[in-house]
Structures are given as structure tokens and as C-alpha cells.
Short mmCIF file of C-alpha atoms in Angstrom, two decimals:
data_model
loop_
_atom_site.label_atom_id
_atom_site.label_comp_id
_atom_site.label_asym_id
_atom_site.label_seq_id
_atom_site.Cartn_x
_atom_site.Cartn_y
_atom_site.Cartn_z
CA UNK Z 88 -26.15 -10.77 -16.50
CA UNK Z 89 -26.52 -8.10 -13.30
CA UNK Z 90 -23.03 -6.91 -11.56
CA UNK Z 91 -22.42 -8.92 -8.29
CA UNK Z 92 -23.42 -7.45 -4.33
CA UNK Z 93 -20.19 -6.71 -3.12
CA UNK Z 94 -19.41 -6.29 0.60
CA UNK Z 95 -15.62 -5.14 0.44
CA UNK Z 96 -13.63 -3.59 2.68
CA UNK Z 97 -10.51 -1.41 2.91
CA UNK Z 98 -8.29 -0.54 5.86
CA UNK Z 99 -6.59 2.73 5.66
CA UNK Z 100 -7.57 5.72 4.00
CA UNK Z 101 -4.31 7.22 2.85
CA UNK Z 102 -3.73 7.06 -0.74
CA UNK Z 103 -3.80 3.44 -2.26
CA UNK Z 104 -7.13 3.38 0.25
CA UNK Z 105 -8.94 6.08 -0.86
CA UNK Z 106 -7.96 5.81 -4.27
CA UNK Z 107 -8.56 2.18 -4.51
CA UNK Z 108 -12.73 3.22 -3.24
CA UNK Z 109 -12.56 5.75 -5.97
CA UNK Z 110 -12.04 3.42 -8.91
CA UNK Z 111 -14.57 0.46 -6.76
CA UNK Z 112 -17.26 3.35 -6.04
CA UNK Z 113 -15.92 4.15 -10.27
CA UNK Z 114 -16.41 -0.47 -11.28
CA UNK Z 115 -19.28 -1.46 -13.09
CA UNK Z 116 -20.21 -3.70 -9.74
CA UNK Z 117 -22.61 -3.60 -7.18
CA UNK Z 118 -20.97 -2.43 -4.23
CA UNK Z 119 -20.56 -0.89 -1.28
CA UNK Z 120 -17.67 -0.30 -0.01
CA UNK Z 121 -16.11 0.66 3.71
CA UNK Z 122 -13.40 2.16 4.56
CA UNK Z 123 -12.30 2.48 8.02
CA UNK Z 124 -9.37 4.05 9.10
CA UNK Z 125 -7.96 4.23 13.14
CA UNK Z 126 -7.15 7.92 12.89
CA UNK Z 127 -10.94 9.69 14.49
CA UNK Z 128 -9.85 12.34 11.87
CA UNK Z 129 -8.51 12.70 7.93
CA UNK Z 130 -5.27 12.26 8.56
CA UNK Z 131 -3.73 15.99 7.87
CA UNK Z 132 0.46 15.58 8.15
CA UNK Z 133 2.76 13.73 6.08
CA UNK Z 134 5.68 14.47 4.08
CA UNK Z 135 5.88 15.94 0.48
CA UNK Z 136 5.58 13.24 -1.98
CA UNK Z 137 5.81 12.78 -5.75
CA UNK Z 138 3.81 11.12 -8.44
CA UNK Z 139 5.68 9.49 -11.45
CA UNK Z 140 5.68 7.22 -14.69
CA UNK Z 141 2.07 5.56 -15.22
CA UNK Z 142 0.43 7.16 -11.98
CA UNK Z 143 0.25 10.62 -14.58
CA UNK Z 144 -1.98 8.91 -16.76
CA UNK Z 145 -4.16 7.31 -13.99
CA UNK Z 146 -4.40 10.37 -11.67
CA UNK Z 147 -4.98 11.68 -15.49
CA UNK Z 148 -8.46 9.41 -16.60
CA UNK Z 149 -9.62 10.25 -13.02
CA UNK Z 150 -9.81 13.68 -14.26
CA UNK Z 151 -7.76 14.76 -11.12
CA UNK Z 152 -4.38 16.58 -12.87
CA UNK Z 153 -6.24 19.28 -12.67
CA UNK Z 154 -7.06 19.40 -8.97
CA UNK Z 155 -3.93 17.96 -8.01
CA UNK Z 156 -2.09 20.92 -10.13
CA UNK Z 157 -3.69 22.72 -7.55
CA UNK Z 158 -1.85 21.39 -4.51
CA UNK Z 159 1.23 20.82 -5.66
CA UNK Z 160 3.74 22.44 -3.48
CA UNK Z 161 5.34 25.00 -6.08
CA UNK Z 162 8.76 23.30 -5.60
CA UNK Z 163 10.63 24.85 -8.05
CA UNK Z 164 13.76 22.13 -7.39
CA UNK Z 165 16.44 21.42 -4.74
CA UNK Z 166 19.73 22.52 -3.92
CA UNK Z 167 22.55 20.82 -1.83
CA UNK Z 168 24.18 23.99 0.77
CA UNK Z 169 26.64 23.38 2.93
CA UNK Z 170 26.38 24.37 6.61
CA UNK Z 171 27.21 28.20 5.98
CA UNK Z 172 24.58 27.90 3.41
CA UNK Z 173 26.17 28.05 0.50
CA UNK Z 174 24.69 26.19 -3.04
CA UNK Z 175 26.74 23.98 -4.38
CA UNK Z 176 24.40 21.45 -6.36
CA UNK Z 177 21.32 22.63 -7.90
CA UNK Z 178 18.20 21.12 -9.69
CA UNK Z 179 15.61 21.81 -11.10
CA UNK Z 180 11.96 20.69 -11.79
CA UNK Z 181 12.08 18.01 -13.56
CA UNK Z 182 15.51 16.80 -12.51
CA UNK Z 183 16.79 14.23 -10.36
CA UNK Z 184 15.05 14.95 -6.51
CA UNK Z 185 12.12 17.37 -7.45
CA UNK Z 186 9.60 15.47 -9.89
CA UNK Z 187 6.56 17.54 -11.50
CA UNK Z 188 4.14 16.63 -9.36
CA UNK Z 189 5.25 17.27 -5.44
CA UNK Z 190 2.36 17.46 -2.96
CA UNK Z 191 1.78 16.52 0.73
CA UNK Z 192 0.89 13.52 1.63
CA UNK Z 193 -2.20 14.60 2.90
CA UNK Z 194 -3.16 16.83 0.34
CA UNK Z 195 -3.35 13.81 -1.91
CA UNK Z 196 -5.48 11.70 0.24
CA UNK Z 197 -7.48 15.02 0.01
CA UNK Z 198 -7.61 14.92 -3.14
CA UNK Z 199 -9.06 10.81 -3.07
CA UNK Z 200 -10.76 11.72 0.06
CA UNK Z 201 -13.09 14.85 -2.62
CA UNK Z 202 -13.63 12.62 -5.47
CA UNK Z 203 -15.70 10.14 -3.43
CA UNK Z 204 -17.70 12.70 -1.56
CA UNK Z 205 -20.52 12.23 -3.84
CA UNK Z 206 -20.32 7.89 -4.12
CA UNK Z 207 -22.71 6.81 -2.55
CA UNK Z 208 -21.20 2.99 -2.17
CA UNK Z 209 -18.73 4.89 0.01
CA UNK Z 210 -18.41 5.39 3.61
CA UNK Z 211 -15.22 6.47 5.28
CA UNK Z 212 -15.35 5.30 9.70
CA UNK Z 213 -13.05 7.01 11.79
CA UNK Z 214 -11.44 5.75 15.08
CA UNK Z 215 -11.73 2.73 14.30
CA UNK Z 216 -9.24 -0.49 12.90
CA UNK Z 217 -9.24 -3.93 12.46
CA UNK Z 218 -9.10 -6.68 15.33
CA UNK Z 219 -9.02 -9.33 13.86
CA UNK Z 220 -10.25 -11.39 10.60
CA UNK Z 221 -11.35 -14.81 9.75
CA UNK Z 222 -11.96 -16.12 6.13
CA UNK Z 223 -14.44 -18.94 4.78
CA UNK Z 224 -14.50 -19.88 1.51
CA UNK Z 225 -17.45 -17.18 0.65
CA UNK Z 226 -16.85 -14.08 2.32
CA UNK Z 227 -14.39 -12.58 5.66
CA UNK Z 228 -15.62 -12.03 9.19
CA UNK Z 229 -14.21 -9.30 10.61
CA UNK Z 230 -13.97 -8.38 14.35
CA UNK Z 231 -13.53 -4.34 14.88
CA UNK Z 232 -11.64 -2.29 17.90
CA UNK Z 233 -14.53 -1.03 18.78
CA UNK Z 234 -16.87 -3.85 19.42
CA UNK Z 235 -18.43 -4.68 16.31
CA UNK Z 236 -18.74 -7.62 14.04
CA UNK Z 237 -19.15 -7.86 10.09
CA UNK Z 238 -18.52 -9.27 7.21
CA UNK Z 239 -17.04 -8.82 3.90
CA UNK Z 240 -16.65 -10.25 0.57
CA UNK Z 241 -13.35 -8.58 -0.14
CA UNK Z 242 -10.89 -7.22 2.83
CA UNK Z 243 -7.41 -4.49 1.39
CA UNK Z 244 -5.00 -3.85 4.01
CA UNK Z 245 -3.63 -0.55 2.48
CA UNK Z 246 -3.14 0.29 5.68
CA UNK Z 247 1.03 1.26 5.37
CA UNK Z 248 4.19 0.18 6.21
CA UNK Z 249 4.13 -0.63 9.30
CA UNK Z 250 0.54 -2.23 8.81
CA UNK Z 251 -1.31 -4.63 11.20
CA UNK Z 252 -3.64 -6.10 9.39
CA UNK Z 253 -1.27 -7.53 6.94
CA UNK Z 254 0.29 -10.47 9.62
CA UNK Z 255 -4.08 -11.38 9.80
CA UNK Z 256 -4.13 -11.64 6.15
CA UNK Z 257 -0.44 -13.50 4.61
CA UNK Z 258 0.36 -16.65 6.98
CA UNK Z 259 4.11 -16.99 8.12
CA UNK Z 260 6.06 -17.73 5.65
CA UNK Z 261 5.45 -14.85 3.32
CA UNK Z 262 5.62 -12.39 5.74
CA UNK Z 263 8.67 -14.06 6.91
CA UNK Z 264 11.21 -11.39 6.06
CA UNK Z 265 8.93 -9.17 4.43
CA UNK Z 266 9.61 -6.12 6.27
CA UNK Z 267 13.88 -4.58 6.20
CA UNK Z 268 14.59 -1.16 8.56
CA UNK Z 269 16.64 0.79 6.05
CA UNK Z 270 18.64 2.07 8.79
CA UNK Z 271 16.88 5.89 8.96
CA UNK Z 272 14.83 7.88 10.78
CA UNK Z 273 12.01 10.66 9.28
CA UNK Z 274 10.87 13.65 11.12
CA UNK Z 275 8.01 15.41 9.46
CA UNK Z 276 7.22 18.87 10.72
CA UNK Z 277 6.17 22.18 9.72
CA UNK Z 278 7.75 25.71 11.11
CA UNK Z 279 7.52 28.93 10.04
CA UNK Z 280 9.03 30.07 6.83
CA UNK Z 281 10.37 33.01 6.25
CA UNK Z 282 10.01 35.34 3.33
CA UNK Z 283 13.61 34.58 2.26
CA UNK Z 284 12.85 31.17 1.83
CA UNK Z 285 13.09 29.90 -1.71
CA UNK Z 286 10.66 27.88 -3.04
CA UNK Z 287 13.29 25.22 -3.26
CA UNK Z 288 13.94 21.32 -1.31
CA UNK Z 289 17.20 22.69 0.86
CA UNK Z 290 19.12 19.70 1.53
CA UNK Z 291 21.82 20.02 4.49
CA UNK Z 292 24.30 16.80 5.71
CA UNK Z 293 26.64 16.33 8.55
CA UNK Z 294 28.65 13.18 9.25
CA UNK Z 295 27.66 10.07 11.61
CA UNK Z 296 24.39 10.34 8.85
CA UNK Z 297 22.62 13.59 10.29
CA UNK Z 298 20.64 15.71 7.56
CA UNK Z 299 18.31 18.82 8.07
CA UNK Z 300 16.11 19.54 4.97
CA UNK Z 301 13.00 21.58 4.11
CA UNK Z 302 10.47 22.58 1.52
CA UNK Z 303 8.31 24.15 0.63
CA UNK Z 304 4.41 24.45 1.14
CA UNK Z 305 1.35 26.03 -0.83
CA UNK Z 306 1.19 27.06 2.13
CA UNK Z 307 2.96 30.31 1.23
CA UNK Z 308 3.44 31.29 5.69
CA UNK Z 309 4.67 26.85 6.57
CA UNK Z 310 7.11 24.93 5.49
CA UNK Z 311 7.73 21.71 5.76
CA UNK Z 312 10.80 20.99 7.45
CA UNK Z 313 12.60 16.72 8.28
CA UNK Z 314 14.95 16.31 10.46
CA UNK Z 315 16.80 12.22 9.25
CA UNK Z 316 18.96 9.95 11.30
CA UNK Z 317 21.08 7.84 9.00
CA UNK Z 318 22.64 4.75 10.31
CA UNK Z 319 25.48 3.17 8.95
CA UNK Z 320 23.69 0.09 7.28
CA UNK Z 321 20.96 -1.30 6.58
CA UNK Z 322 19.10 -2.90 9.64
CA UNK Z 323 21.46 -1.30 11.68
CA UNK Z 324 19.09 0.25 14.48
CA UNK Z 325 20.04 3.98 16.89
CA UNK Z 326 19.43 2.52 20.67
CA UNK Z 327 19.38 6.09 21.88
CA UNK Z 328 16.61 6.70 18.93
CA UNK Z 329 14.92 2.95 18.87
CA UNK Z 330 13.66 3.57 22.48
CA UNK Z 331 11.51 7.36 21.82
CA UNK Z 332 10.13 5.46 18.77
CA UNK Z 333 7.43 3.55 20.61
CA UNK Z 334 7.00 6.95 23.24
CA UNK Z 335 5.87 10.14 23.17
CA UNK Z 336 6.40 13.56 21.14
CA UNK Z 337 8.26 15.24 23.90
CA UNK Z 338 10.32 11.78 24.15
CA UNK Z 339 11.55 12.25 20.43
CA UNK Z 340 11.94 15.85 20.14
CA UNK Z 341 13.75 15.39 23.19
CA UNK Z 342 16.55 13.32 20.87
CA UNK Z 343 16.15 15.41 18.07
CA UNK Z 344 17.86 18.74 20.30
CA UNK Z 345 20.41 15.61 21.26
CA UNK Z 346 21.66 15.86 17.69
CA UNK Z 347 20.68 18.50 16.29
CA UNK Z 348 21.63 21.34 18.62
CA UNK Z 349 24.46 22.97 17.06
CA UNK Z 350 24.81 20.77 13.93
CA UNK Z 351 25.45 23.61 11.82
CA UNK Z 352 23.01 26.21 9.10
CA UNK Z 353 19.34 26.18 9.96
CA UNK Z 354 19.28 23.35 12.74
CA UNK Z 355 18.28 26.18 15.94
CA UNK Z 356 15.48 27.37 13.62
CA UNK Z 357 14.06 23.96 12.53
CA UNK Z 358 14.34 22.45 15.76
CA UNK Z 359 12.94 25.45 17.81
CA UNK Z 360 10.12 25.47 15.62
CA UNK Z 361 10.29 21.38 15.84
CA UNK Z 362 9.13 22.14 19.63
CA UNK Z 363 6.20 24.18 18.32
CA UNK Z 364 5.15 22.58 15.56
CA UNK Z 365 1.44 20.20 16.11
CA UNK Z 366 1.97 18.58 13.53
CA UNK Z 367 5.01 16.13 14.27
CA UNK Z 368 6.14 13.35 12.87
CA UNK Z 369 8.34 10.89 13.52
CA UNK Z 370 8.96 7.03 11.66
CA UNK Z 371 11.39 4.73 10.59
CA UNK Z 372 12.23 4.29 6.86
CA UNK Z 373 11.36 0.87 6.02
CA UNK Z 374 10.99 -1.24 2.38
CA UNK Z 375 8.46 -3.41 2.52
CA UNK Z 376 8.70 -6.36 -0.18
CA UNK Z 377 7.21 -9.43 -0.51
CA UNK Z 378 6.23 -13.19 -2.56
CA UNK Z 379 3.04 -12.67 -1.95
CA UNK Z 380 0.50 -10.17 -1.74
CA UNK Z 381 -2.76 -11.95 -2.50
CA UNK Z 382 -4.52 -15.12 0.27
CA UNK Z 383 -8.14 -15.76 -1.25
CA UNK Z 384 -10.44 -13.05 -0.26
CA UNK Z 385 -8.53 -10.63 1.22
CA UNK Z 386 -5.17 -9.01 -0.59
CA UNK Z 387 -2.73 -5.79 0.43
CA UNK Z 388 -1.82 -3.14 -1.85
CA UNK Z 389 0.00 0.00 -1.08
CA UNK Z 390 3.34 0.85 1.36
CA UNK Z 391 1.40 -2.96 3.36
CA UNK Z 392 2.38 -4.69 0.28
CA UNK Z 393 5.53 -3.05 -1.43
CA UNK Z 394 7.23 0.30 0.83
CA UNK Z 395 9.75 1.30 -0.84
CA UNK Z 396 11.89 4.76 -0.65
CA UNK Z 397 10.80 7.04 -4.25
CA UNK Z 398 8.04 5.83 -6.04
CA UNK Z 399 5.79 4.32 -3.41
CA UNK Z 400 2.94 6.85 -3.78
CA UNK Z 401 3.14 6.22 -7.51
CA UNK Z 402 2.73 2.31 -6.95
CA UNK Z 403 -0.35 2.88 -4.87
CA UNK Z 404 -2.36 5.18 -7.16
CA UNK Z 405 -0.89 2.53 -9.75
CA UNK Z 406 -2.23 -0.81 -7.82
CA UNK Z 407 -5.52 0.43 -6.94
CA UNK Z 408 -6.61 1.05 -10.49
CA UNK Z 409 -5.69 -2.08 -11.55
CA UNK Z 410 -6.91 -3.86 -8.50
CA UNK Z 411 -10.17 -2.13 -9.21
CA UNK Z 412 -9.83 -2.97 -13.23
CA UNK Z 413 -9.42 -6.69 -12.88
CA UNK Z 414 -12.08 -7.03 -9.75
CA UNK Z 415 -14.90 -4.79 -12.33
CA UNK Z 416 -14.67 -8.11 -14.59
CA UNK Z 417 -15.75 -10.46 -12.17
CA UNK Z 418 -19.12 -12.22 -12.71
CA UNK Z 419 -20.04 -13.77 -8.79
CA UNK Z 420 -18.66 -13.59 -5.39
CA UNK Z 421 -16.82 -16.67 -6.13
CA UNK Z 422 -15.01 -15.11 -8.25
CA UNK Z 423 -12.79 -12.76 -5.94
CA UNK Z 424 -10.04 -14.54 -4.69
CA UNK Z 425 -9.29 -15.79 -9.09
CA UNK Z 426 -9.81 -11.80 -9.71
CA UNK Z 427 -7.14 -11.38 -6.94
CA UNK Z 428 -4.75 -13.05 -8.43
CA UNK Z 429 -5.09 -12.28 -12.25
CA UNK Z 430 -4.30 -8.46 -10.17
CA UNK Z 431 -0.85 -10.35 -8.88
CA UNK Z 432 -0.12 -11.56 -11.85
CA UNK Z 433 -0.73 -8.08 -14.10
CA UNK Z 434 0.62 -5.11 -11.90
CA UNK Z 435 3.70 -7.87 -10.36
CA UNK Z 436 5.92 -6.70 -13.92
CA UNK Z 437 5.43 -3.38 -13.11
CA UNK Z 438 6.30 -3.60 -9.09
CA UNK Z 439 9.64 -5.86 -10.42
CA UNK Z 440 10.27 -3.34 -12.55
CA UNK Z 441 10.46 -0.03 -9.96
CA UNK Z 442 10.90 -2.66 -5.97
CA UNK Z 443 14.86 -1.75 -5.85
CA UNK Z 444 17.03 1.03 -4.02
CA UNK Z 445 19.94 2.58 -5.52
CA UNK Z 446 22.52 0.41 -4.39
CA UNK Z 447 23.68 1.60 -1.30
CA UNK Z 448 20.72 4.14 -0.78
CA UNK Z 449 20.00 5.69 1.82
CA UNK Z 450 23.61 5.36 3.77
CA UNK Z 451 25.46 6.77 -0.04
CA UNK Z 452 23.23 10.16 0.26
CA UNK Z 453 23.28 10.56 4.11
CA UNK Z 454 27.27 9.48 4.54
CA UNK Z 455 28.92 9.21 8.36
CA UNK Z 456 32.38 10.33 7.85
CA UNK Z 457 33.12 13.90 6.83
CA UNK Z 458 35.80 12.20 3.55
CA UNK Z 459 32.80 10.57 2.45
CA UNK Z 460 31.02 13.84 2.41
CA UNK Z 461 33.53 15.48 0.92
CA UNK Z 462 33.06 12.12 -1.43
CA UNK Z 463 29.54 12.67 -2.25
CA UNK Z 464 28.94 16.48 -1.76
CA UNK Z 465 31.59 16.55 -5.38
CA UNK Z 466 29.47 13.68 -7.17
CA UNK Z 467 26.78 16.23 -6.29
CA UNK Z 468 28.32 19.05 -7.90
CA UNK Z 469 29.80 17.29 -10.96
CA UNK Z 470 26.10 16.11 -11.72
CA UNK Z 471 24.57 19.25 -10.97
CA UNK Z 472 27.71 20.86 -13.07
CA UNK Z 473 27.55 18.09 -16.83
CA UNK Z 474 23.58 17.81 -16.23
CA UNK Z 475 24.91 13.99 -16.58
CA UNK Z 476 21.45 13.14 -14.48
CA UNK Z 477 19.99 14.40 -17.90
CA UNK Z 478 21.22 11.01 -19.08
CA UNK Z 479 19.71 8.34 -16.98
CA UNK Z 480 15.81 6.52 -17.08
CA UNK Z 481 12.95 8.57 -17.16
CA UNK Z 482 10.15 7.16 -15.04
CA UNK Z 483 7.81 8.14 -16.83
CA UNK Z 484 9.25 5.77 -20.09
CA UNK Z 485 9.17 2.41 -17.16
CA UNK Z 486 8.45 -0.09 -20.48
CA UNK Z 487 4.69 -1.08 -19.01
CA UNK Z 488 1.80 -0.90 -21.20
CA UNK Z 489 -1.16 0.43 -18.34
CA UNK Z 490 -3.85 -1.98 -18.61
CA UNK Z 491 -7.41 -0.49 -20.10
CA UNK Z 492 -10.91 -1.73 -18.82
CA UNK Z 493 -13.18 -0.68 -21.25
CA UNK Z 494 -15.88 1.52 -17.92
CA UNK Z 495 -12.67 4.11 -17.76
CA UNK Z 496 -12.85 7.09 -19.80
CA UNK Z 497 -9.23 7.71 -21.80
#
């Protein structure tokens, strides 16, 4: 039997969307894939992310391990520092903080984009987005913000934790309480590097949940800078910060100056670098937890489905692989809803092992008071000296068998 002819629309050209396009493009399907991205050009910003667990095997099956290693940030470990710059705890590569595969989000997306470049059945549409969609038994009718309309056999939302497509796919009951603000705001940007900068993730905390981090880039002329503001509890907003989140870049920078000027360590260097940064980005930290990811001929994947800390990138890669694998088994377009149900059945067990945050996170890592900060610092010092953290389970040893599909080379 010949492969069914399918039209697929993916919303979002980030890690999940571009990885899915790659696997669908390789699957034994007569398929055309359109990836629509709100940004007018491929995004060139984004913080450092890591790849762990079964996702490592998937990038190997993609034959992209070397391409990814060639773009890693060169980070060699993590140092916790005092206001003076004195290091009080250090963790090496592959320990609790720095993974073996650390790469900037935009660089990883670009690796996946490059991998689909020669595929005639994959195309990217920049500067547009889904305005509305309507499902029927046989297809999905989509209206785009740019004014065009089209019909698809399948629509996939891979447009991030703040996905605008998610509410078009899933019903209100499923969406209820699914987006959970974790009480943290994070700004990312690049600053000029210095010859004395170590190839380490440097992490400095101040009371009231403030944190400054810098991390190495593969580009030796720049360094990643991060400013974090953490409130005392999940769901707790900071009115001054929240007020500027929907405003422009300069408004956000102005508020960050109020919080971080003279806060210690390299605050002066970082906020001055922020003023001149052209890749500034700021977001709310959130966890997305949904009881259902699929609905007939549409679904959500990646951060749009299960945003979380630490393993979000790995989950995005893993979900794209499994979704393409289950879709590759269909005999006709009528089988799509059943394939989506099967995908959820296969992937839920892995997600269930990785969905929960460490108790008290992120507040426990970004304390509000001086005494709580001293307590946390003492715990980190003890862990770094005794290496007790090495007794914790390894992410690469997740008890879940990666599905094999006969068209995927191993």
C-alpha cells in the first residue's frame, strides 16, 4: 500500500517544531510540512539549554551529535560565588548543573533547521502565525494572521510555554490551571567577554530572590548574562516587574536597573552590558501541565505541552521523535486521531518520570533572606566537597525504553 498523502502544519520553528519537521520529513509518508513562525527571521537569541536522557540517543539517530557538539557553549562546570567573587562551591562537567551537552537555544534550533534544509517536503513561513483553526472530521481549516487560509490534515502547536495556539486546540476544561507561573522572571542577553572570564557557569545570589549569572559562549567575544528575580512563592507576582512584561525592552531594562544596580559581584559590568545588548529577552518562568495533549487532528508538543525546568529541551526532542514515529504507522489520513492517541499513550510514561520539579524550586535555589541564603550556600559547599550529589539518579538512566521504528537508522 502506498503512503498516505498528508499536509501538516507546525506552529513554531523552535526546537520542538524544527525537530518534528526533521523526523516527519524522514518518515515513510507522502507528506508536506509547513512550519509557521511568528518571528520574521529565525530567532538568534536564547539562553543555554542542555540535552539529557533518551534525547541524547535521538540526536545520535539524527546523525547530529557532532554538529551539536561543535556548537556547544564550551562550559566546563559551575561555580557559586560570593559578592566579592570568591568561589565557595564548584561542580564539574556532567555534575548537577552543567550537562555534557550545553548549547544555546538558537544554536540548537539552527542545527535542526539546517538538517531539514535539503528536504523538499519541508518549508518554513516566517512572519506569520495561526489566527484561528476549525476542525472537521476529515481536516483542519486554518486562518493565518497574514490573511491567508489553508486546510491541513494535522496541526501541531510547538510555539512555547506561552502558546497562543494551545487554546485553539484544547478545550477549556483541559486548559484550566495548566499554566503555572513559578514566581520567577528571567532576563537573558549577551555581554562582551573578558580574557579573565573562566569557561564556567558563574552564579551569584543576593537576598530578595535576586541572582546574576554569566555563562561562556562558543563565540569567544561574548558571554551570556542572566538576571533573575524570584518571588517568595509559586504564583506570586512582583507588581513592578509584571507591569513591564508586556511593555518594551527599555521599560524592562529600566526596572532591572532598579533591582540590580549595586547588588554586588559583577552587577555593574552586567547591567552596563545589558544597556548595549541587542539580543535582550525577558520572560516569566512557568510550568505547563496538561491532562491531555491531543484533540482529534491537532495537538501540542514541546513547551506548549509540558514546559518545565531542566528537562524541557530533552522532552521537546523526545516528543518530536515519538510523534513522528507513531504517525509513520498510519495507512490513511483517517488514522491520524488514533495515531495521536497512541503517541500520548507511548510518551506519557516518560513525561511522568520527568515532569515534577525539585520540591521548593525555584525558591529554594533563589532565597529571599540572608539567613536562608547562608543555609543554601552551606548545603552547596557541603555537596561540592563530599560529592554527595553524585549519588543522585543520573538523567541518562531514566527507566524508559526509547521506541524503535524500522525506518530509523540506529
